[in-house]
Coordinates of C-alpha atoms in Angstrom, one line a residue:
M13 CA 0.3 -0.2 -0.1
F14 CA 2.7 2.3 0.7
I15 CA 4.9 1.1 -2.3
R16 CA 2.3 2.4 -4.5
R17 CA 2.1 6.3 -2.9
A18 CA 6.0 6.3 -2.2
T19 CA 7.2 7.2 -5.6
N20 CA 9.4 9.9 -4.5
S21 CA 12.2 8.1 -2.8
L22 CA 13.2 4.2 -4.1
N23 CA 15.2 3.5 -0.2
T24 CA 12.0 4.7 1.5
A25 CA 9.8 2.2 -0.2
K26 CA 12.3 -0.8 0.3
Y27 CA 12.3 0.1 3.8
C28 CA 8.0 0.0 4.1
F29 CA 7.8 -3.1 2.5
R30 CA 10.3 -4.6 4.5
E31 CA 9.1 -3.5 7.8
N32 CA 5.7 -4.4 6.8
F33 CA 6.7 -8.1 5.6
D34 CA 8.5 -8.4 8.9
N35 CA 5.6 -7.8 10.9
F36 CA 3.6 -10.3 8.3
L37 CA 6.1 -12.8 9.5
L38 CA 6.0 -12.2 13.0
G39 CA 2.0 -13.2 12.8
A40 CA -1.4 -11.3 14.0
N41 CA 0.6 -10.6 17.3
I42 CA 0.7 -6.9 16.8
L43 CA -1.0 -5.1 19.3
R44 CA -3.2 -2.5 18.5
F45 CA -3.3 0.6 21.0
F46 CA -6.1 3.5 20.0
V47 CA -4.7 6.7 21.9
Y48 CA -7.4 9.4 22.8
S49 CA -6.9 13.4 24.2
R50 CA -9.2 15.7 25.2
K51 CA -9.2 19.6 26.0
S52 CA -11.8 22.2 26.8
I53 CA -10.0 25.1 25.8
C54 CA -8.2 25.4 22.5
G55 CA -4.6 25.6 23.0
E56 CA -0.8 25.1 22.7
R57 CA 0.1 25.4 26.8
G58 CA -0.2 22.8 29.7
E59 CA -1.6 19.6 28.9
S60 CA -2.7 20.2 25.4
V61 CA -4.2 17.0 23.0
E62 CA -0.4 17.1 21.4
N63 CA 1.2 16.7 24.5
Q64 CA -1.2 14.1 26.0
V65 CA -0.6 11.8 22.6
E66 CA 3.0 12.1 23.0
M67 CA 2.8 10.7 26.7
C68 CA 0.8 8.2 25.7
R69 CA 2.9 6.9 22.9
R70 CA 6.3 7.2 25.4
Y71 CA 3.9 5.0 27.8
I72 CA 3.7 2.2 25.1
R73 CA 7.1 2.5 24.2
D74 CA 8.2 1.7 27.9
K75 CA 5.5 -0.6 29.1
F76 CA 5.4 -2.5 26.2
P77 CA 9.3 -2.9 25.1
E78 CA 8.7 -6.0 23.0
E79 CA 6.7 -4.5 20.8
K80 CA 8.8 -2.8 17.8
N81 CA 5.8 -1.4 15.6
P82 CA 2.4 -1.4 17.6
E83 CA -0.7 -0.1 16.0
I84 CA -1.5 2.9 17.2
S85 CA -4.2 5.0 16.2
V86 CA -5.2 8.5 17.6
Y87 CA -8.2 10.7 18.4
E88 CA -8.0 14.1 19.8
D89 CA -11.1 16.4 21.0
E90 CA -10.1 19.7 21.5
G91 CA -12.2 22.6 22.7
F92 CA -14.9 20.1 23.8
S93 CA -15.9 19.5 27.6
A94 CA -16.1 16.1 29.2
K95 CA -19.9 16.8 30.8
N96 CA -21.1 14.1 28.4
T97 CA -19.7 11.8 25.5
E98 CA -21.2 14.3 22.5
R99 CA -17.6 14.6 20.8
P100 CA -16.5 14.0 17.1
R101 CA -13.5 11.7 17.7
F102 CA -14.8 10.3 20.9
R103 CA -17.5 9.1 18.7
Q104 CA -15.3 7.8 16.1
M105 CA -13.4 6.2 17.9
L106 CA -16.3 4.0 19.5
R107 CA -17.2 3.1 16.1
D108 CA -13.8 2.1 15.6
L109 CA -13.6 -0.2 18.0
R110 CA -16.5 -1.7 17.4
K111 CA -15.1 -2.6 14.0
E112 CA -12.0 -3.3 14.7
N113 CA -11.5 -4.2 18.7
P114 CA -8.4 -3.2 19.3
D115 CA -6.4 -4.3 22.7
F116 CA -6.2 -1.0 24.2
V117 CA -7.7 2.2 24.7
I118 CA -4.9 4.5 26.6
C119 CA -5.9 8.0 27.4
Y120 CA -3.5 10.6 29.7
R121 CA -5.9 11.2 32.7
L122 CA -9.0 9.4 33.7
D123 CA -11.2 12.9 33.0
R124 CA -10.2 13.2 30.1
I125 CA -12.3 10.3 28.9
S126 CA -15.5 11.5 30.8
R127 CA -16.5 13.4 33.9
N128 CA -19.7 11.3 34.0
V129 CA -20.1 8.2 36.1
S130 CA -22.9 7.1 34.1
D131 CA -21.2 7.5 30.6
F132 CA -17.8 6.7 32.0
S133 CA -19.1 3.0 33.4
T134 CA -21.3 2.4 30.5
L135 CA -17.5 2.7 28.1
I136 CA -16.0 0.6 30.8
E137 CA -18.9 -2.3 30.1
E138 CA -18.3 -2.2 26.5
L139 CA -14.5 -2.5 26.7
N140 CA -15.3 -5.4 29.3
R141 CA -17.7 -7.3 27.2
R142 CA -15.1 -6.6 23.9
G143 CA -12.2 -7.8 26.0
I144 CA -10.6 -4.2 25.7
S145 CA -8.3 -3.2 28.1
F146 CA -8.6 0.4 29.3
I147 CA -5.2 2.5 30.8
C148 CA -4.9 5.5 32.4
I149 CA -1.1 6.4 32.3
K150 CA -1.4 9.4 34.7
E151 CA -3.1 7.8 37.4
E152 CA -2.1 4.3 36.5
F153 CA -5.3 2.4 36.2
D154 CA -5.4 -0.9 34.0
T155 CA -8.7 -2.4 33.5
S156 CA -6.6 -5.4 32.9
K157 CA -6.4 -5.9 36.2
P158 CA -9.1 -6.5 39.0
M159 CA -7.6 -3.8 41.5
G160 CA -7.1 -1.5 38.5
K161 CA -10.9 -1.8 37.4
A162 CA -12.3 -1.0 41.1
M163 CA -10.1 1.9 41.4
M164 CA -11.1 3.3 37.8
Y165 CA -14.8 3.5 39.1
I166 CA -14.0 5.1 42.4
A167 CA -11.9 7.3 40.5
S168 CA -14.4 8.4 37.9
V169 CA -17.2 9.0 40.9
F170 CA -14.4 11.8 42.3
A171 CA -14.0 13.4 38.9
Q172 CA -17.8 13.8 38.6
L173 CA -17.7 14.8 42.1
E174 CA -15.5 17.5 41.0
R175 CA -17.1 18.9 38.2
E176 CA -20.4 19.7 39.8
T177 CA -18.6 20.9 42.9
I178 CA -16.4 23.6 40.4
A179 CA -20.0 24.2 38.7
E180 CA -21.7 24.8 42.1
R181 CA -19.0 26.4 43.1
V182 CA -19.5 29.3 40.2
R183 CA -22.9 29.1 40.4
D184 CA -23.1 30.3 43.8
N185 CA -20.5 32.7 43.6
M186 CA -22.5 34.4 41.0
L187 CA -26.0 34.3 42.9
M188 CA -24.0 35.7 45.9
L189 CA -22.6 39.1 43.7
A190 CA -26.4 38.5 42.4
R191 CA -27.4 39.8 45.9
S192 CA -25.2 42.8 46.8
G193 CA -27.2 44.5 43.8
R194 CA -24.1 44.5 41.2
W195 CA -24.1 44.5 37.3
L196 CA -22.7 41.4 36.2
G197 CA -22.8 42.4 32.8
G198 CA -24.7 41.5 29.4
T199 CA -26.6 43.8 27.2
T200 CA -27.6 46.8 29.3
P201 CA -31.4 47.4 29.3
T202 CA -32.5 50.7 27.6
G203 CA -31.9 53.2 29.7
F204 CA -28.7 51.9 31.3
V205 CA -24.9 52.0 30.7
S206 CA -22.3 49.7 32.1
E207 CA -20.4 51.6 34.5
R208 CA -17.2 50.4 36.4
V209 CA -16.7 51.0 40.1
T210 CA -13.1 51.0 41.8
K211 CA -13.0 50.2 45.4
V212 CA -10.1 49.9 48.2
S213 CA -11.1 47.3 50.4
D214 CA -9.7 48.0 54.3
D215 CA -6.6 45.7 53.8
G216 CA -5.8 47.8 51.1
R217 CA -6.7 45.8 47.8
V218 CA -8.1 47.3 44.9
K219 CA -11.8 46.0 43.7
T220 CA -13.7 46.2 40.7
Y221 CA -17.3 45.6 40.2
F222 CA -20.0 47.4 37.6
S223 CA -23.5 49.0 38.3
L224 CA -25.9 50.9 36.2
R225 CA -25.7 54.6 35.2
E226 CA -29.0 56.4 34.1
N227 CA -29.0 57.4 30.4
I228 CA -31.5 60.4 30.8
S229 CA -32.8 60.3 26.9
E230 CA -33.2 57.0 26.8
L231 CA -35.0 56.4 30.3
N232 CA -37.4 59.6 28.9
T233 CA -38.3 57.2 26.3
V234 CA -39.1 54.1 28.6
A235 CA -40.8 56.4 30.7
V236 CA -43.5 57.2 27.7
I237 CA -43.5 53.1 26.3
Y238 CA -45.2 52.4 30.4
E239 CA -47.7 55.5 30.1
K240 CA -49.1 55.0 26.7
F241 CA -48.9 50.9 26.9
L242 CA -51.6 51.7 30.4
E243 CA -53.0 54.3 28.0
C244 CA -53.3 52.0 24.4
R245 CA -52.8 48.3 26.6
C246 CA -51.3 47.4 23.5
F247 CA -48.2 46.9 22.3
A248 CA -49.1 47.8 18.4
G249 CA -50.7 50.9 20.1
V250 CA -47.3 52.2 21.8
Y251 CA -45.4 51.2 18.2
K252 CA -47.4 53.7 16.3
F253 CA -46.8 56.1 18.9
L254 CA -43.1 55.9 18.9
T255 CA -42.8 55.8 15.0
A256 CA -45.2 58.7 14.3
R257 CA -43.0 60.7 15.9
G258 CA -39.8 59.0 14.9
I259 CA -38.2 57.7 18.5
Q260 CA -36.0 55.0 17.6
S261 CA -33.9 52.6 19.5
R262 CA -30.0 53.5 20.6
T263 CA -29.4 51.4 17.4
G264 CA -31.0 54.1 15.4
S265 CA -34.1 51.6 14.0
D266 CA -37.3 51.7 15.3
Y267 CA -38.6 49.9 18.4
S268 CA -39.9 46.3 17.6
L269 CA -43.1 44.8 19.5
P270 CA -40.6 42.0 20.9
G271 CA -38.4 44.9 22.0
I272 CA -41.2 47.0 24.1
K273 CA -42.4 43.9 25.4
Q274 CA -39.0 42.9 26.8
I275 CA -38.8 46.5 27.9
L276 CA -42.5 46.4 29.7
Q277 CA -41.2 43.4 31.6
N278 CA -37.9 43.8 32.9
P279 CA -37.7 44.7 36.4
V280 CA -34.8 46.9 36.1
Y281 CA -37.3 49.7 35.9
C282 CA -39.7 49.0 38.7
A283 CA -38.9 50.8 42.0
A284 CA -37.9 48.8 45.0
D285 CA -40.9 49.7 47.0
E286 CA -43.4 47.3 49.4
V287 CA -45.8 46.6 46.3
A288 CA -43.1 45.5 44.5
F289 CA -41.5 43.3 47.1
D290 CA -45.0 41.6 47.7
Y291 CA -45.6 41.2 43.8
F292 CA -42.5 39.5 43.5
T293 CA -42.5 37.4 47.0
A294 CA -46.1 36.2 46.0
L295 CA -44.4 34.9 42.4
G296 CA -41.8 32.6 44.8
C297 CA -38.9 34.6 44.0
D298 CA -35.8 34.9 46.1
V299 CA -36.4 38.3 47.3
C300 CA -32.7 39.3 49.0
F301 CA -33.9 42.7 50.8
K302 CA -36.4 43.0 53.8
R303 CA -39.7 44.8 53.2
D304 CA -38.2 47.1 55.3
D305 CA -35.2 47.9 53.9
C306 CA -37.6 48.9 50.7
S307 CA -37.1 52.3 49.1
D308 CA -38.6 53.9 45.9
K309 CA -35.2 55.6 45.5
Y310 CA -33.5 52.2 44.0
G311 CA -34.6 50.1 41.3
L312 CA -35.0 46.5 41.2
L313 CA -32.0 43.6 39.3
A314 CA -33.1 40.4 38.1
Y315 CA -31.2 37.8 38.3
N316 CA -31.4 33.8 37.0
K317 CA -34.3 34.9 34.5
R318 CA -33.1 33.0 31.6
D319 CA -31.8 29.3 31.3
C320 CA -28.3 29.0 29.2
K321 CA -28.7 25.7 29.1
K322 CA -32.6 25.7 27.1
K323 CA -31.5 28.8 24.2
L324 CA -32.1 31.5 27.2
S325 CA -35.9 30.2 27.7
R326 CA -37.2 32.2 30.6
R327 CA -37.2 30.0 33.9
P328 CA -40.1 30.0 36.8
A329 CA -40.5 32.7 38.3
N330 CA -39.6 30.7 41.9
K331 CA -36.1 30.6 40.1
W332 CA -35.5 34.4 40.2
I333 CA -33.6 36.3 42.2
I334 CA -34.6 39.7 42.9
A335 CA -32.0 42.1 44.2
M336 CA -32.0 45.9 45.1
G337 CA -29.9 47.8 42.6
S338 CA -27.9 51.2 43.1
H339 CA -29.8 53.0 40.2
K340 CA -32.8 54.8 40.5
G341 CA -36.1 53.3 40.3
L342 CA -38.1 54.7 37.3
I343 CA -41.5 53.1 37.7
S344 CA -43.5 52.3 40.7
G345 CA -44.4 49.2 42.2
E346 CA -47.9 50.0 41.3
K347 CA -48.1 50.7 38.6
W348 CA -45.5 48.2 36.9
T349 CA -47.3 45.3 38.7
K350 CA -50.1 47.0 36.7
V351 CA -48.5 46.6 33.5
Q352 CA -47.9 42.8 34.1
K353 CA -51.0 41.9 35.0
I354 CA -52.6 43.6 31.4
I355 CA -49.7 41.9 29.8
G356 CA -50.7 38.5 31.6
S357 CA -54.1 38.5 30.8
G358 CA -53.4 38.1 26.9
G359 CA -55.4 41.3 26.5
E360 CA -53.2 42.8 24.6
E361 CA -51.8 43.3 21.0
T362 CA -48.7 40.8 20.4
S363 CA -48.2 41.3 16.2
V364 CA -49.3 42.1 13.2
S365 CA -51.9 40.1 10.9
K366 CA -50.4 36.1 10.4
E367 CA -48.6 35.4 7.4
R368 CA -50.2 32.1 7.0
N369 CA -53.9 32.3 7.2
D370 CA -56.8 30.3 5.6
Y371 CA -58.4 32.8 3.0
S372 CA -55.3 35.0 1.5
L373 CA -52.1 33.6 -1.2
F374 CA -49.7 36.1 -0.7
S375 CA -49.6 37.7 2.8
G376 CA -46.0 37.8 3.7
L377 CA -44.9 37.4 -0.3
I378 CA -45.8 41.2 -0.9
F379 CA -43.0 44.0 -0.7
C380 CA -43.6 47.0 -0.8
A381 CA -41.3 49.2 -2.5
Q382 CA -42.0 52.6 -0.4
C383 CA -39.9 51.4 2.9
G384 CA -39.3 47.6 2.3
N385 CA -41.6 46.0 4.4
R386 CA -43.8 42.8 3.8
M387 CA -47.3 43.0 3.0
F388 CA -49.9 41.4 5.3
S389 CA -53.1 40.5 4.4
K390 CA -56.2 41.9 6.7
R391 CA -59.8 41.5 6.8
R392 CA -62.2 44.6 6.3
S393 CA -63.9 45.4 9.0
G394 CA -67.2 47.3 9.6
K395 CA -70.8 46.0 8.8
S396 CA -71.1 46.6 5.3
S397 CA -67.8 44.5 4.8
R398 CA -68.1 40.9 4.0
R399 CA -65.8 38.1 5.3
E400 CA -64.0 37.3 2.2
Q401 CA -63.2 40.8 1.7
Y402 CA -59.2 41.5 3.2
D403 CA -57.0 43.9 1.5
Y404 CA -52.5 43.9 1.5
I405 CA -51.6 46.2 4.0
C406 CA -47.6 47.3 4.9
K407 CA -46.4 46.6 7.9
G408 CA -45.1 49.6 8.6
K409 CA -48.5 51.2 7.8
L410 CA -50.3 48.3 9.8
L411 CA -48.1 49.1 13.3
G412 CA -47.5 52.8 12.7
G413 CA -50.3 54.1 10.4
E414 CA -49.6 56.7 8.4
G415 CA -46.7 58.0 9.7
G416 CA -45.4 54.4 9.3
C417 CA -46.6 54.3 5.4
R418 CA -47.9 55.9 3.2
S419 CA -48.2 53.2 0.2
L420 CA -51.4 52.4 -0.8
N421 CA -53.4 49.2 0.4
L422 CA -53.6 46.3 -2.5
T423 CA -57.4 44.4 -2.9
G424 CA -56.8 41.4 -1.8
R425 CA -58.8 39.3 -3.7
R426 CA -58.6 40.9 -7.1
T427 CA -54.6 41.0 -6.3
D428 CA -54.9 36.8 -5.6
E429 CA -56.6 36.2 -8.6
A430 CA -54.8 38.4 -11.0
V431 CA -51.1 37.0 -10.0
Y432 CA -52.3 33.4 -9.8
A433 CA -53.8 33.3 -13.2
S434 CA -50.7 35.3 -14.8
I435 CA -48.4 32.4 -13.3
L436 CA -50.6 30.0 -14.4
N437 CA -49.9 31.1 -17.5
L438 CA -46.5 31.3 -17.9
I439 CA -46.3 28.2 -16.6
Y440 CA -48.4 26.9 -19.4
E441 CA -47.2 28.5 -22.3
N442 CA -43.4 27.7 -20.9
S443 CA -41.3 25.8 -23.4
G444 CA -38.2 25.7 -21.0
I445 CA -40.9 23.8 -18.2
C446 CA -38.1 20.8 -18.1
K447 CA -35.5 23.3 -17.1
L448 CA -37.3 25.4 -14.7
L449 CA -38.2 21.5 -12.6
E450 CA -34.2 21.0 -13.2
K451 CA -34.0 24.1 -11.6
M452 CA -36.4 23.5 -8.7
I453 CA -34.9 20.5 -8.2
R454 CA -31.1 21.9 -7.7
G455 CA -32.9 24.5 -5.0
F456 CA -34.2 21.6 -3.2
R457 CA -31.0 19.7 -2.8
K458 CA -29.3 22.8 -1.8
E459 CA -32.6 23.0 1.1
R460 CA -31.8 19.4 1.9
G461 CA -28.2 20.0 2.6
E462 CA -26.5 18.5 -0.4
D463 CA -23.5 20.1 -0.2
R464 CA -22.3 16.9 1.9
I465 CA -20.6 15.5 -1.4
S466 CA -18.6 18.5 -2.2
I467 CA -17.8 18.7 1.3
I468 CA -16.9 14.9 1.3
E469 CA -14.7 15.4 -1.7
S470 CA -12.9 18.6 -0.1
R471 CA -11.9 16.2 2.9
I472 CA -10.7 13.5 0.9
K473 CA -8.6 15.8 -1.3
Q474 CA -7.0 16.9 2.1
Y475 CA -6.3 13.6 3.3
D476 CA -4.6 12.9 0.0
S477 CA -2.6 16.0 0.3
E478 CA -1.0 15.1 3.6
I479 CA -1.0 12.0 2.6
K480 CA 1.7 13.0 -0.3
N481 CA 3.4 15.6 2.2
L482 CA 4.1 12.9 5.0
L483 CA 5.7 10.9 2.0
D484 CA 7.7 13.9 0.8
S485 CA 8.7 14.5 4.1
L486 CA 9.7 10.8 4.8
S487 CA 11.9 10.7 1.5
K488 CA 13.9 14.0 2.8
A489 CA 14.3 12.9 6.4
K490 CA 16.5 10.1 7.3
T491 CA 15.2 6.8 8.2
E492 CA 14.7 6.5 11.7
E493 CA 12.7 3.7 13.2
G494 CA 10.2 5.5 15.3
F495 CA 10.0 8.5 12.6
V496 CA 8.8 6.5 10.0
K497 CA 6.4 4.2 12.3
M498 CA 4.6 7.4 13.2
V499 CA 4.9 8.2 9.3
N500 CA 3.3 5.0 8.4
A501 CA 0.7 4.9 11.5
R502 CA -1.0 8.0 9.8
I503 CA -1.3 7.1 6.5
T504 CA -2.9 3.8 7.6
E505 CA -5.2 6.3 9.3
L506 CA -5.6 8.5 6.7
D507 CA -6.0 5.8 4.1
A508 CA -8.6 4.1 6.1
E509 CA -10.9 7.8 6.3
I510 CA -10.6 7.6 2.9
S511 CA -11.8 4.7 2.0
S512 CA -15.0 5.2 4.5
L513 CA -15.5 8.8 2.6
S514 CA -15.5 7.1 -0.7
E515 CA -18.3 4.6 0.5
E516 CA -20.2 7.0 2.0
K517 CA -19.7 9.9 -1.3
S518 CA -21.0 6.7 -4.0
R519 CA -23.9 6.4 -1.7
L520 CA -25.2 9.5 -1.3
E521 CA -24.7 10.2 -5.2
I522 CA -27.2 6.9 -5.9
E523 CA -29.6 8.2 -3.6
E524 CA -29.3 11.6 -4.9
K525 CA -29.8 10.6 -8.6
S526 CA -32.6 8.5 -7.1
F527 CA -34.2 11.8 -5.6
E528 CA -33.8 13.8 -8.9
N529 CA -35.7 11.3 -10.6
E530 CA -38.4 11.0 -8.5
C531 CA -38.9 14.3 -8.1
F532 CA -38.6 15.5 -11.7
D533 CA -41.4 12.8 -12.3
I534 CA -43.4 14.3 -9.3
F535 CA -43.5 17.6 -10.2
S536 CA -43.9 17.1 -14.1
E537 CA -46.6 15.2 -13.1
R538 CA -48.2 18.1 -10.7
L539 CA -47.4 20.7 -13.1
S540 CA -49.0 19.0 -16.2
D541 CA -52.0 18.4 -14.5
L542 CA -52.2 21.6 -13.0
K543 CA -55.3 22.7 -15.2
N544 CA -57.2 19.5 -14.1
C545 CA -57.0 19.7 -10.7
N546 CA -56.7 23.9 -10.1
E547 CA -60.3 24.3 -9.3
I548 CA -60.4 21.6 -6.1
M549 CA -56.8 22.5 -4.8
S550 CA -57.0 24.5 -1.3
V551 CA -55.9 28.2 -0.1
F552 CA -53.5 26.5 1.3
E553 CA -52.3 24.0 -1.6
K554 CA -52.6 26.8 -3.7
R555 CA -50.4 29.3 -1.8
E556 CA -47.8 26.2 -1.2
L557 CA -47.4 25.9 -5.2
M558 CA -46.5 29.7 -5.1
R559 CA -44.3 29.9 -2.6
I560 CA -42.5 27.0 -4.8
I561 CA -41.8 29.1 -7.5
V562 CA -42.1 33.0 -6.3
D563 CA -39.5 34.5 -4.5
K564 CA -41.4 38.0 -4.1
I565 CA -43.8 40.3 -5.2
V566 CA -43.3 44.2 -5.2
W567 CA -45.7 46.8 -5.1
D568 CA -44.7 50.0 -6.0
G569 CA -47.9 51.7 -5.5
E570 CA -49.1 51.5 -9.3
N571 CA -47.5 48.0 -10.4
L572 CA -46.9 44.3 -9.1
H573 CA -43.6 43.0 -10.0
V574 CA -43.2 39.6 -9.8
F575 CA -39.5 37.8 -9.6
M576 CA -39.6 33.9 -9.8
K577 CA -37.6 31.6 -8.1
Y578 CA -36.5 29.6 -11.1
Q579 CA -35.8 31.7 -14.5

């Protein structure tokens, strides 16, 4: 195998051939090692993955001196925690050991494998079933011996305990700082900026922390938002008021409905008075001050509201920590709690007309040329209006009225019928429908993530290049035994990866060819029979058909411009 690739050096090729021929004569008694290394933070200092691998190689040379040419496969995960086994190279090692059944799995330290007792015990049980020994060189555990196996389980318990203790210590420290009312970082709420405060303690040490400092102009806007919400009792009403007067956020854009809602629900604006104390206490929050300490001079800070493990979803209120901050309270507890009751009652308006409804075909697909917003369908109101009557209205106009956008509305049903008929005629008259179908299929392939084949080809090319570089370096270097062994082992590993990737590529190509043929037949049948089934298609089916074919529709106040996806 290596002679085929080692064309740059005849001497190296002869050496590789002689070495592998000697191994063949010795029989199949060569020991096989899987070396695993891991580090949570990428870097070259300390116990880097490279250092871990080198120490494992040294251990193999020292403890197995009779093995002149052991087979060593290396698996490295850098930037992954040991809290679970969701690590790419670790998962690859498990797949490989189930196929190849090596003699040993070896790592530098126990916690490189896992800090979870359950995951660790599952791995050890599988290794035991397959007769594979596990070696940890730092703690000198070897599961091929009974005492080593027992000590391994004990050590894994302490590894998990260490992980949980560190996490708990960090969490407790953050919560303790929260109780002091400090600003612990993150995006500062509207109306405030983060200010660094330096303090010298009694023992002479300099301590630094952060607090919130008021931004008067933004706080005035926040006060207006609360007043208008209590007046109109809906987010859309506040939005219209702000856009009509050109009041914008700190980013220079209009306030969004979710942004307005977030401001109205943030306790940072609420004064730390008795009403607020009673409200949060009733919710079951951990309130970090006594009722006697309440003061309307200061605002509140809420911690532990979001769960970082669940994509920042809101925790239940009984998990919140409410502390008294050092910033000024803007909204009284009575007014703030009243706002929460209005929001909680569900009486507020939270969004514009839905993009997917049961009567319009192009809601959300039409864009206003004047302001760039989408246009949504809205039923007409009034006693004289019939249920089937609706219009397409610009989102800016829906939320902000005439101040948001002055674009003319579109009569909904007439617009749908005209655009739909025009698109159908285009399909019927288009002689290049096969090209249309081919483009549609290519679009679906991209949506299905069929760039996998190109990724596989790129990886194969990368591995081939690495093998060539290894052979080049082998031909130029002196033929030390250890170096040649290391290069041969790496080439073997890369060859195996290339074979596996080539098989995966062939499978995907067959699958994609079948997918293309199937899609082509289905779309041809559907589009050719469109005249017959058009009358019985539902609004939802027609809308899905249009969204497959139409990219967007632009209304400039006089004409509609239809842009097709596949032209």
